[in-house]
Amino acid sequence: MSHKITIVGAGMTGATAAHWLAERELAHIALIDVVEGMPQGKALDLFQAMPVIGKDVKIEGSNDYAASEGSDIVVITAGLPRKPGMSRDDLLSTNADIVKKATEETLKRSPNAIYIILTNPLDAMCYVAMKAGGLPRERVIGQAGILDSARMRAFVAMELGVSVENIFCYVLGGHGDSMVPLTRHSNVAGVPLNETMPAERLAAIVDRTRKGGGEIVALLKSGSAFYAPSVAVAQMAEAILKDKQLIAPCAVYMNGEYGLKDIFFGVPAQLGRKGLEKVVEYTLNAEEKAMLDNSAAEVRELTAALKL
Ligand code: TXD
């Protein structure tokens, strides 16, 4: 296997992403974290699972960026997670410094890497990574939309008792409470979503989706969601390394699409070996466009607060 993925931040999402990635036997993995011994311990433990599942993946843990050398993809999860009652935006300045350093240090050792960002506040942290690395927009992609859409799909599956595989939902916009679940573009085995249940049930699902991250933070008491966010990373990495041209909602740099410029924003993105290959533009009605513009205004404000 010739591919390599570095994950900076070996906490809940980082280590679980390593787990999903190793199961797919996609690439060798380097796990990097500031906590002494922790990435080494998790890497060794995960490697010791490989004989059982029969996957030949090398997994190295380190406190030193030297371990990231020669990566095709760098995943950045390093940062502080939300505590109950804390907004994603409270994390802005602390996490910006962490993401900047992680980008600079990894880029020195992997000049062609494609970056997948997870650290919150997500859309602003993608911007930090792009600026810190002087990267073209193709190479910085934020993970949020696959997760938010998967949450909506899961809630629809619970409601209808239908296989999750039959359910397609698209949540666009910023990764905050103003995200935009596009019910008109969502469907269950081809049947428009709004024909599958009463309007108030659908409205409840839209609301629960928007608050989906907070629901889990409140239940866990410490830390935030990690299984679903990290499997989304694995899906993105697979699409990139296998050049799948997979269309999935991701945070990407807007260059006029959807009438938006100079912010990272969740839109349907086609992923392949170049990273972002193309932004897919849906036809939106006035109400949908207004919801996206509202979400974009929030992201713009937060991005401006970075003062980059
Ligand atoms: O969908 C999404 N985008 C998200 C994002 C879903 C879930 C979590 N989301 C955000 O990702 C969350 O709000 C945080 O900003 C990050 C990481 O969440 P995670 O749950 O993985 O947090 P952990 O378990 O605290 O792990 C973070 C690790 C931890 O081990 C720290 O020691 C490490 O980051 N860390 C660092 N590593 C390297 N370098 C530096 N400077 C550093 N600082 C902290």
Short mmCIF file of C-alpha atoms and ligand atoms in Angstrom, two decimals:
data_model
loop_
_atom_site.label_atom_id
_atom_site.label_comp_id
_atom_site.label_asym_id
_atom_site.label_seq_id
_atom_site.Cartn_x
_atom_site.Cartn_y
_atom_site.Cartn_z
CA MET A 1 0.00 0.00 0.00
CA SER A 2 1.49 3.31 -0.98
CA HIS A 3 -0.87 5.83 0.58
CA LYS A 4 -0.41 7.55 3.89
CA ILE A 5 -2.79 9.57 6.06
CA THR A 6 -1.70 11.68 9.02
CA ILE A 7 -4.23 12.52 11.70
CA VAL A 8 -3.30 15.45 13.92
CA GLY A 9 -5.19 15.17 17.20
CA ALA A 10 -5.46 11.58 18.46
CA GLY A 11 -8.46 12.24 20.72
CA MET A 12 -11.96 10.89 20.24
CA THR A 13 -12.54 11.84 16.61
CA GLY A 14 -8.90 11.40 15.55
CA ALA A 15 -8.43 7.93 17.03
CA THR A 16 -11.85 6.77 15.85
CA ALA A 17 -11.09 8.05 12.34
CA ALA A 18 -7.90 5.97 12.46
CA HIS A 19 -10.04 2.97 13.39
CA TRP A 20 -12.50 3.41 10.49
CA LEU A 21 -9.62 4.11 8.08
CA ALA A 22 -7.62 1.07 9.17
CA GLU A 23 -10.67 -1.16 8.67
CA ARG A 24 -10.87 0.07 5.08
CA GLU A 25 -7.14 -0.73 4.54
CA LEU A 26 -6.82 2.50 2.63
CA ALA A 27 -3.51 3.89 3.80
CA HIS A 28 -0.80 3.74 6.42
CA ILE A 29 -1.67 5.98 9.32
CA ALA A 30 0.28 8.41 11.51
CA LEU A 31 -1.45 9.64 14.67
CA ILE A 32 0.01 12.82 16.16
CA ASP A 33 -0.91 14.49 19.44
CA VAL A 34 0.69 16.70 22.08
CA VAL A 35 -0.16 14.34 24.94
CA GLU A 36 2.90 12.23 25.67
CA GLY A 37 2.48 8.52 25.07
CA MET A 38 -1.20 8.73 24.12
CA PRO A 39 -0.90 8.61 20.32
CA GLN A 40 1.78 5.93 20.64
CA GLY A 41 -0.46 3.84 22.92
CA LYS A 42 -3.54 4.18 20.71
CA ALA A 43 -1.53 3.42 17.56
CA LEU A 44 -0.04 0.29 19.12
CA ASP A 45 -3.42 -0.89 20.38
CA LEU A 46 -5.03 -0.31 16.97
CA PHE A 47 -2.16 -2.05 15.18
CA GLN A 48 -2.63 -5.03 17.45
CA ALA A 49 -6.20 -5.28 16.12
CA MET A 50 -4.93 -5.66 12.54
CA PRO A 51 -3.98 -9.37 12.77
CA VAL A 52 -7.54 -10.12 13.89
CA ILE A 53 -9.19 -8.29 10.99
CA GLY A 54 -6.43 -9.15 8.51
CA LYS A 55 -5.56 -5.65 7.38
CA ASP A 56 -1.97 -4.74 6.55
CA VAL A 57 -1.87 -1.16 7.65
CA LYS A 58 1.06 0.42 9.46
CA ILE A 59 -0.03 2.65 12.31
CA GLU A 60 2.43 4.94 14.02
CA GLY A 61 1.77 7.24 16.97
CA SER A 62 3.99 10.19 17.78
CA ASN A 63 4.36 13.54 19.51
CA ASP A 64 6.60 14.66 16.67
CA TYR A 65 5.50 15.96 13.27
CA ALA A 66 8.37 14.00 11.69
CA ALA A 67 5.98 11.03 11.70
CA SER A 68 3.72 12.85 9.23
CA GLU A 69 6.35 12.85 6.46
CA GLY A 70 5.04 11.98 2.97
CA SER A 71 1.30 12.01 3.63
CA ASP A 72 -1.28 12.12 0.86
CA ILE A 73 -3.95 13.36 3.27
CA VAL A 74 -3.69 15.24 6.54
CA VAL A 75 -6.72 15.18 8.82
CA ILE A 76 -6.78 17.89 11.48
CA THR A 77 -8.91 17.21 14.54
CA ALA A 78 -6.57 18.85 17.04
CA GLY A 79 -8.25 21.31 19.32
CA LEU A 80 -10.57 21.59 22.22
CA PRO A 81 -14.05 20.05 22.05
CA ARG A 82 -17.22 21.80 23.19
CA LYS A 83 -18.29 21.55 26.81
CA PRO A 84 -22.04 21.53 27.67
CA GLY A 85 -23.53 24.98 27.08
CA MET A 86 -20.49 26.14 25.10
CA SER A 87 -20.99 27.21 21.48
CA ARG A 88 -18.72 26.07 18.68
CA ASP A 89 -17.72 29.69 18.24
CA ASP A 90 -16.28 30.01 21.76
CA LEU A 91 -13.51 27.80 20.55
CA LEU A 92 -12.46 30.20 17.82
CA SER A 93 -9.13 31.69 18.81
CA THR A 94 -7.67 28.77 20.76
CA ASN A 95 -8.36 26.34 17.98
CA ALA A 96 -7.22 28.75 15.25
CA ASP A 97 -3.69 28.75 16.73
CA ILE A 98 -3.68 24.96 16.96
CA VAL A 99 -4.93 24.46 13.39
CA LYS A 100 -2.44 27.00 12.02
CA LYS A 101 0.50 25.21 13.59
CA ALA A 102 -0.76 21.77 12.57
CA THR A 103 -1.10 22.95 8.96
CA GLU A 104 2.33 24.58 8.80
CA GLU A 105 4.15 21.67 10.42
CA THR A 106 2.52 19.00 8.27
CA LEU A 107 2.78 20.93 5.01
CA LYS A 108 6.57 21.19 5.42
CA ARG A 109 6.74 17.41 5.41
CA SER A 110 3.93 16.67 2.95
CA PRO A 111 3.89 19.51 0.43
CA ASN A 112 1.20 17.90 -1.74
CA ALA A 113 -1.18 16.80 1.00
CA ILE A 114 -4.92 17.32 0.83
CA TYR A 115 -6.35 18.59 4.12
CA ILE A 116 -9.53 17.37 5.77
CA ILE A 117 -10.47 19.63 8.66
CA LEU A 118 -12.68 18.66 11.61
CA THR A 119 -11.74 21.12 14.32
CA ASN A 120 -14.52 23.54 15.35
CA PRO A 121 -15.71 26.12 14.58
CA LEU A 122 -15.41 24.17 11.39
CA ASP A 123 -15.94 26.67 8.59
CA ALA A 124 -13.57 29.19 10.18
CA MET A 125 -10.91 26.53 10.89
CA CYS A 126 -10.92 25.49 7.22
CA TYR A 127 -10.20 29.13 6.39
CA VAL A 128 -7.31 29.18 8.88
CA ALA A 129 -5.79 26.05 7.30
CA MET A 130 -6.08 27.42 3.76
CA LYS A 131 -4.48 30.73 4.71
CA ALA A 132 -1.78 29.22 6.94
CA GLY A 133 -0.71 26.84 4.20
CA GLY A 134 -1.24 29.18 1.25
CA LEU A 135 -3.18 26.26 -0.18
CA PRO A 136 -5.35 26.17 -3.31
CA ARG A 137 -9.00 25.63 -2.48
CA GLU A 138 -9.00 22.13 -3.98
CA ARG A 139 -6.81 20.94 -1.11
CA VAL A 140 -8.78 22.07 1.94
CA ILE A 141 -12.08 20.37 2.67
CA GLY A 142 -14.04 20.55 5.89
CA GLN A 143 -16.08 17.72 7.30
CA ALA A 144 -19.49 18.70 8.57
CA GLY A 145 -22.15 18.11 5.92
CA ILE A 146 -21.75 14.34 5.69
CA LEU A 147 -22.28 14.16 9.44
CA ASP A 148 -25.20 16.58 9.56
CA SER A 149 -26.85 14.81 6.61
CA ALA A 150 -26.22 11.40 8.18
CA ARG A 151 -27.92 12.60 11.36
CA MET A 152 -30.95 13.64 9.36
CA ARG A 153 -30.92 10.30 7.51
CA ALA A 154 -30.76 8.47 10.83
CA PHE A 155 -33.73 10.41 12.22
CA VAL A 156 -35.77 9.71 9.07
CA ALA A 157 -34.90 6.01 9.33
CA MET A 158 -36.08 5.98 12.96
CA GLU A 159 -39.31 7.74 11.99
CA LEU A 160 -40.21 5.59 8.98
CA GLY A 161 -38.68 2.25 9.93
CA VAL A 162 -36.94 2.13 6.54
CA SER A 163 -33.35 1.05 5.83
CA VAL A 164 -30.83 3.85 6.25
CA GLU A 165 -29.59 2.88 2.78
CA ASN A 166 -32.83 4.11 1.21
CA ILE A 167 -32.61 7.55 2.71
CA PHE A 168 -30.85 10.47 1.06
CA CYS A 169 -30.74 13.80 2.85
CA TYR A 170 -28.73 16.90 2.12
CA VAL A 171 -27.81 19.38 4.81
CA LEU A 172 -25.92 22.41 3.51
CA GLY A 173 -24.65 25.66 4.99
CA GLY A 174 -22.41 26.40 7.94
CA HIS A 175 -21.76 23.82 10.65
CA GLY A 176 -23.83 25.63 13.26
CA ASP A 177 -27.42 25.80 14.35
CA SER A 178 -28.28 27.78 11.19
CA MET A 179 -27.36 24.83 8.95
CA VAL A 180 -29.85 24.19 6.16
CA PRO A 181 -31.50 20.76 5.85
CA LEU A 182 -32.82 20.76 2.28
CA THR A 183 -36.00 18.73 2.57
CA ARG A 184 -37.02 19.34 -1.05
CA HIS A 185 -33.81 17.71 -2.31
CA SER A 186 -34.04 14.79 0.13
CA ASN A 187 -35.81 11.53 -0.66
CA VAL A 188 -36.64 8.03 0.53
CA ALA A 189 -35.99 5.52 -2.28
CA GLY A 190 -36.80 8.26 -4.77
CA VAL A 191 -39.97 9.51 -3.04
CA PRO A 192 -39.65 13.17 -2.02
CA LEU A 193 -39.09 13.33 1.74
CA ASN A 194 -42.02 15.66 2.37
CA GLU A 195 -44.40 13.07 0.88
CA THR A 196 -43.30 10.41 3.37
CA MET A 197 -44.54 11.96 6.62
CA PRO A 198 -46.74 14.75 8.02
CA ALA A 199 -45.25 18.24 7.86
CA GLU A 200 -44.91 18.55 11.64
CA ARG A 201 -42.93 15.30 11.90
CA LEU A 202 -40.59 16.53 9.19
CA ALA A 203 -40.23 19.89 10.92
CA ALA A 204 -39.30 18.07 14.14
CA ILE A 205 -36.63 16.09 12.27
CA VAL A 206 -35.21 19.25 10.72
CA ASP A 207 -35.03 20.85 14.16
CA ARG A 208 -33.41 17.80 15.77
CA THR A 209 -30.87 17.66 12.93
CA ARG A 210 -29.89 21.29 13.49
CA LYS A 211 -29.37 20.60 17.18
CA GLY A 212 -27.91 17.12 16.61
CA GLY A 213 -24.41 17.91 17.87
CA GLY A 214 -25.69 19.60 21.01
CA GLU A 215 -27.98 16.66 21.80
CA ILE A 216 -24.97 14.36 21.98
CA VAL A 217 -22.83 16.85 23.93
CA ALA A 218 -25.61 17.11 26.52
CA LEU A 219 -25.89 13.32 26.83
CA LEU A 220 -22.16 12.65 27.04
CA LYS A 221 -21.54 15.41 29.61
CA SER A 222 -17.93 15.62 28.51
CA GLY A 223 -16.71 15.67 24.90
CA SER A 224 -18.74 15.60 21.71
CA ALA A 225 -19.79 13.11 19.04
CA PHE A 226 -17.07 10.99 17.52
CA TYR A 227 -18.28 7.83 15.74
CA ALA A 228 -20.32 9.58 13.06
CA PRO A 229 -17.95 12.54 12.53
CA SER A 230 -14.98 10.22 12.11
CA VAL A 231 -16.62 7.77 9.71
CA ALA A 232 -17.41 10.79 7.56
CA VAL A 233 -13.67 11.49 7.45
CA ALA A 234 -13.06 7.92 6.29
CA GLN A 235 -15.63 8.33 3.51
CA MET A 236 -13.99 11.56 2.34
CA ALA A 237 -10.47 10.08 2.45
CA GLU A 238 -11.61 7.03 0.48
CA ALA A 239 -13.29 9.20 -2.16
CA ILE A 240 -10.08 11.19 -2.55
CA LEU A 241 -7.58 8.31 -2.60
CA LYS A 242 -9.72 6.18 -4.93
CA ASP A 243 -10.63 9.18 -7.11
CA LYS A 244 -14.28 8.25 -6.75
CA GLN A 245 -15.75 11.63 -7.79
CA LEU A 246 -18.16 11.19 -4.91
CA ILE A 247 -20.65 14.00 -4.40
CA ALA A 248 -21.09 14.67 -0.69
CA PRO A 249 -21.88 17.75 1.37
CA CYS A 250 -18.58 19.23 2.54
CA ALA A 251 -17.29 22.63 3.64
CA VAL A 252 -15.36 24.15 0.75
CA TYR A 253 -14.08 27.58 -0.19
CA MET A 254 -16.74 29.52 -2.06
CA ASN A 255 -15.70 31.28 -5.21
CA GLY A 256 -18.99 32.65 -6.47
CA GLU A 257 -21.02 29.43 -6.24
CA TYR A 258 -24.42 29.95 -4.61
CA GLY A 259 -23.64 33.69 -4.83
CA LEU A 260 -21.04 33.33 -2.05
CA LYS A 261 -17.40 34.33 -1.92
CA ASP A 262 -14.42 34.09 0.44
CA ILE A 263 -15.91 31.81 3.10
CA PHE A 264 -15.94 28.06 3.67
CA PHE A 265 -19.46 26.76 3.41
CA GLY A 266 -21.23 23.42 3.27
CA VAL A 267 -22.28 22.58 -0.29
CA PRO A 268 -22.42 19.40 -2.41
CA ALA A 269 -18.79 18.84 -3.36
CA GLN A 270 -17.42 16.33 -5.84
CA LEU A 271 -14.38 14.63 -4.28
CA GLY A 272 -11.59 12.95 -6.23
CA ARG A 273 -7.82 12.71 -6.42
CA LYS A 274 -7.40 16.47 -6.62
CA GLY A 275 -9.51 16.88 -3.48
CA LEU A 276 -12.35 19.22 -4.37
CA GLU A 277 -13.04 18.54 -8.04
CA LYS A 278 -16.22 20.51 -8.43
CA VAL A 279 -18.97 22.29 -6.51
CA VAL A 280 -22.43 21.06 -7.49
CA GLU A 281 -25.00 23.84 -7.62
CA TYR A 282 -28.60 22.96 -6.78
CA THR A 283 -31.46 25.03 -8.07
CA LEU A 284 -32.86 26.67 -4.96
CA ASN A 285 -36.14 28.43 -4.36
CA ALA A 286 -36.31 31.80 -2.61
CA GLU A 287 -36.89 30.29 0.84
CA GLU A 288 -33.94 27.91 0.55
CA LYS A 289 -31.70 30.67 -0.77
CA ALA A 290 -32.70 32.92 2.16
CA MET A 291 -31.84 30.16 4.67
CA LEU A 292 -28.43 29.63 3.06
CA ASP A 293 -27.75 33.37 3.02
CA ASN A 294 -28.64 33.57 6.70
CA SER A 295 -26.23 30.73 7.49
CA ALA A 296 -23.54 32.32 5.30
CA ALA A 297 -23.86 35.58 7.23
CA GLU A 298 -23.04 33.74 10.46
CA VAL A 299 -20.04 32.03 8.91
CA ARG A 300 -18.86 35.32 7.42
CA GLU A 301 -19.00 37.02 10.80
CA LEU A 302 -16.99 34.28 12.47
CA THR A 303 -14.46 34.16 9.65
CA ALA A 304 -14.02 37.93 9.87
CA ALA A 305 -13.38 37.60 13.61
CA LEU A 306 -10.25 35.59 12.75
CA LYS A 307 -8.73 38.79 11.33
CA LEU A 308 -6.66 36.88 8.76
O1 TXD B 1 -18.10 17.29 12.40
C1 TXD B 1 -17.26 17.93 12.92
N1 TXD B 1 -16.56 18.81 12.21
C2 TXD B 1 -16.97 17.76 14.36
C3 TXD B 1 -15.91 18.53 14.94
C4 TXD B 1 -17.52 16.68 15.09
C5 TXD B 1 -17.05 16.38 16.32
C6 TXD B 1 -15.97 17.12 16.97
N2 TXD B 1 -15.69 18.36 16.32
C7 TXD B 1 -14.52 19.12 16.75
O2 TXD B 1 -13.33 18.39 16.50
C8 TXD B 1 -14.48 19.43 18.22
O3 TXD B 1 -15.30 20.52 18.54
C9 TXD B 1 -13.01 19.72 18.40
O4 TXD B 1 -12.73 21.03 17.97
C10 TXD B 1 -12.33 18.72 17.45
C11 TXD B 1 -11.82 17.47 18.14
O5 TXD B 1 -12.87 16.82 18.80
P1 TXD B 1 -12.57 15.50 19.65
O6 TXD B 1 -13.86 15.03 20.20
O7 TXD B 1 -11.72 14.56 18.89
O8 TXD B 1 -11.72 16.15 20.84
P2 TXD B 1 -10.63 15.45 21.78
O9 TXD B 1 -11.00 14.06 22.11
O10 TXD B 1 -10.39 16.41 22.90
O11 TXD B 1 -9.32 15.40 20.88
C12 TXD B 1 -8.61 16.54 20.50
C13 TXD B 1 -7.17 16.18 20.59
C14 TXD B 1 -6.70 15.91 22.04
O12 TXD B 1 -6.18 14.59 22.13
C15 TXD B 1 -5.65 16.97 22.28
O13 TXD B 1 -4.57 16.51 23.08
C16 TXD B 1 -5.19 17.25 20.87
O14 TXD B 1 -6.38 17.26 20.10
N3 TXD B 1 -4.50 18.50 20.72
C17 TXD B 1 -3.44 18.65 19.90
N4 TXD B 1 -2.84 17.78 19.08
C18 TXD B 1 -1.78 18.24 18.38
N5 TXD B 1 -1.32 19.50 18.47
C19 TXD B 1 -1.91 20.39 19.30
N6 TXD B 1 -1.45 21.65 19.39
C20 TXD B 1 -3.02 19.98 20.05
N7 TXD B 1 -3.82 20.59 20.95
C21 TXD B 1 -4.73 19.68 21.35
#
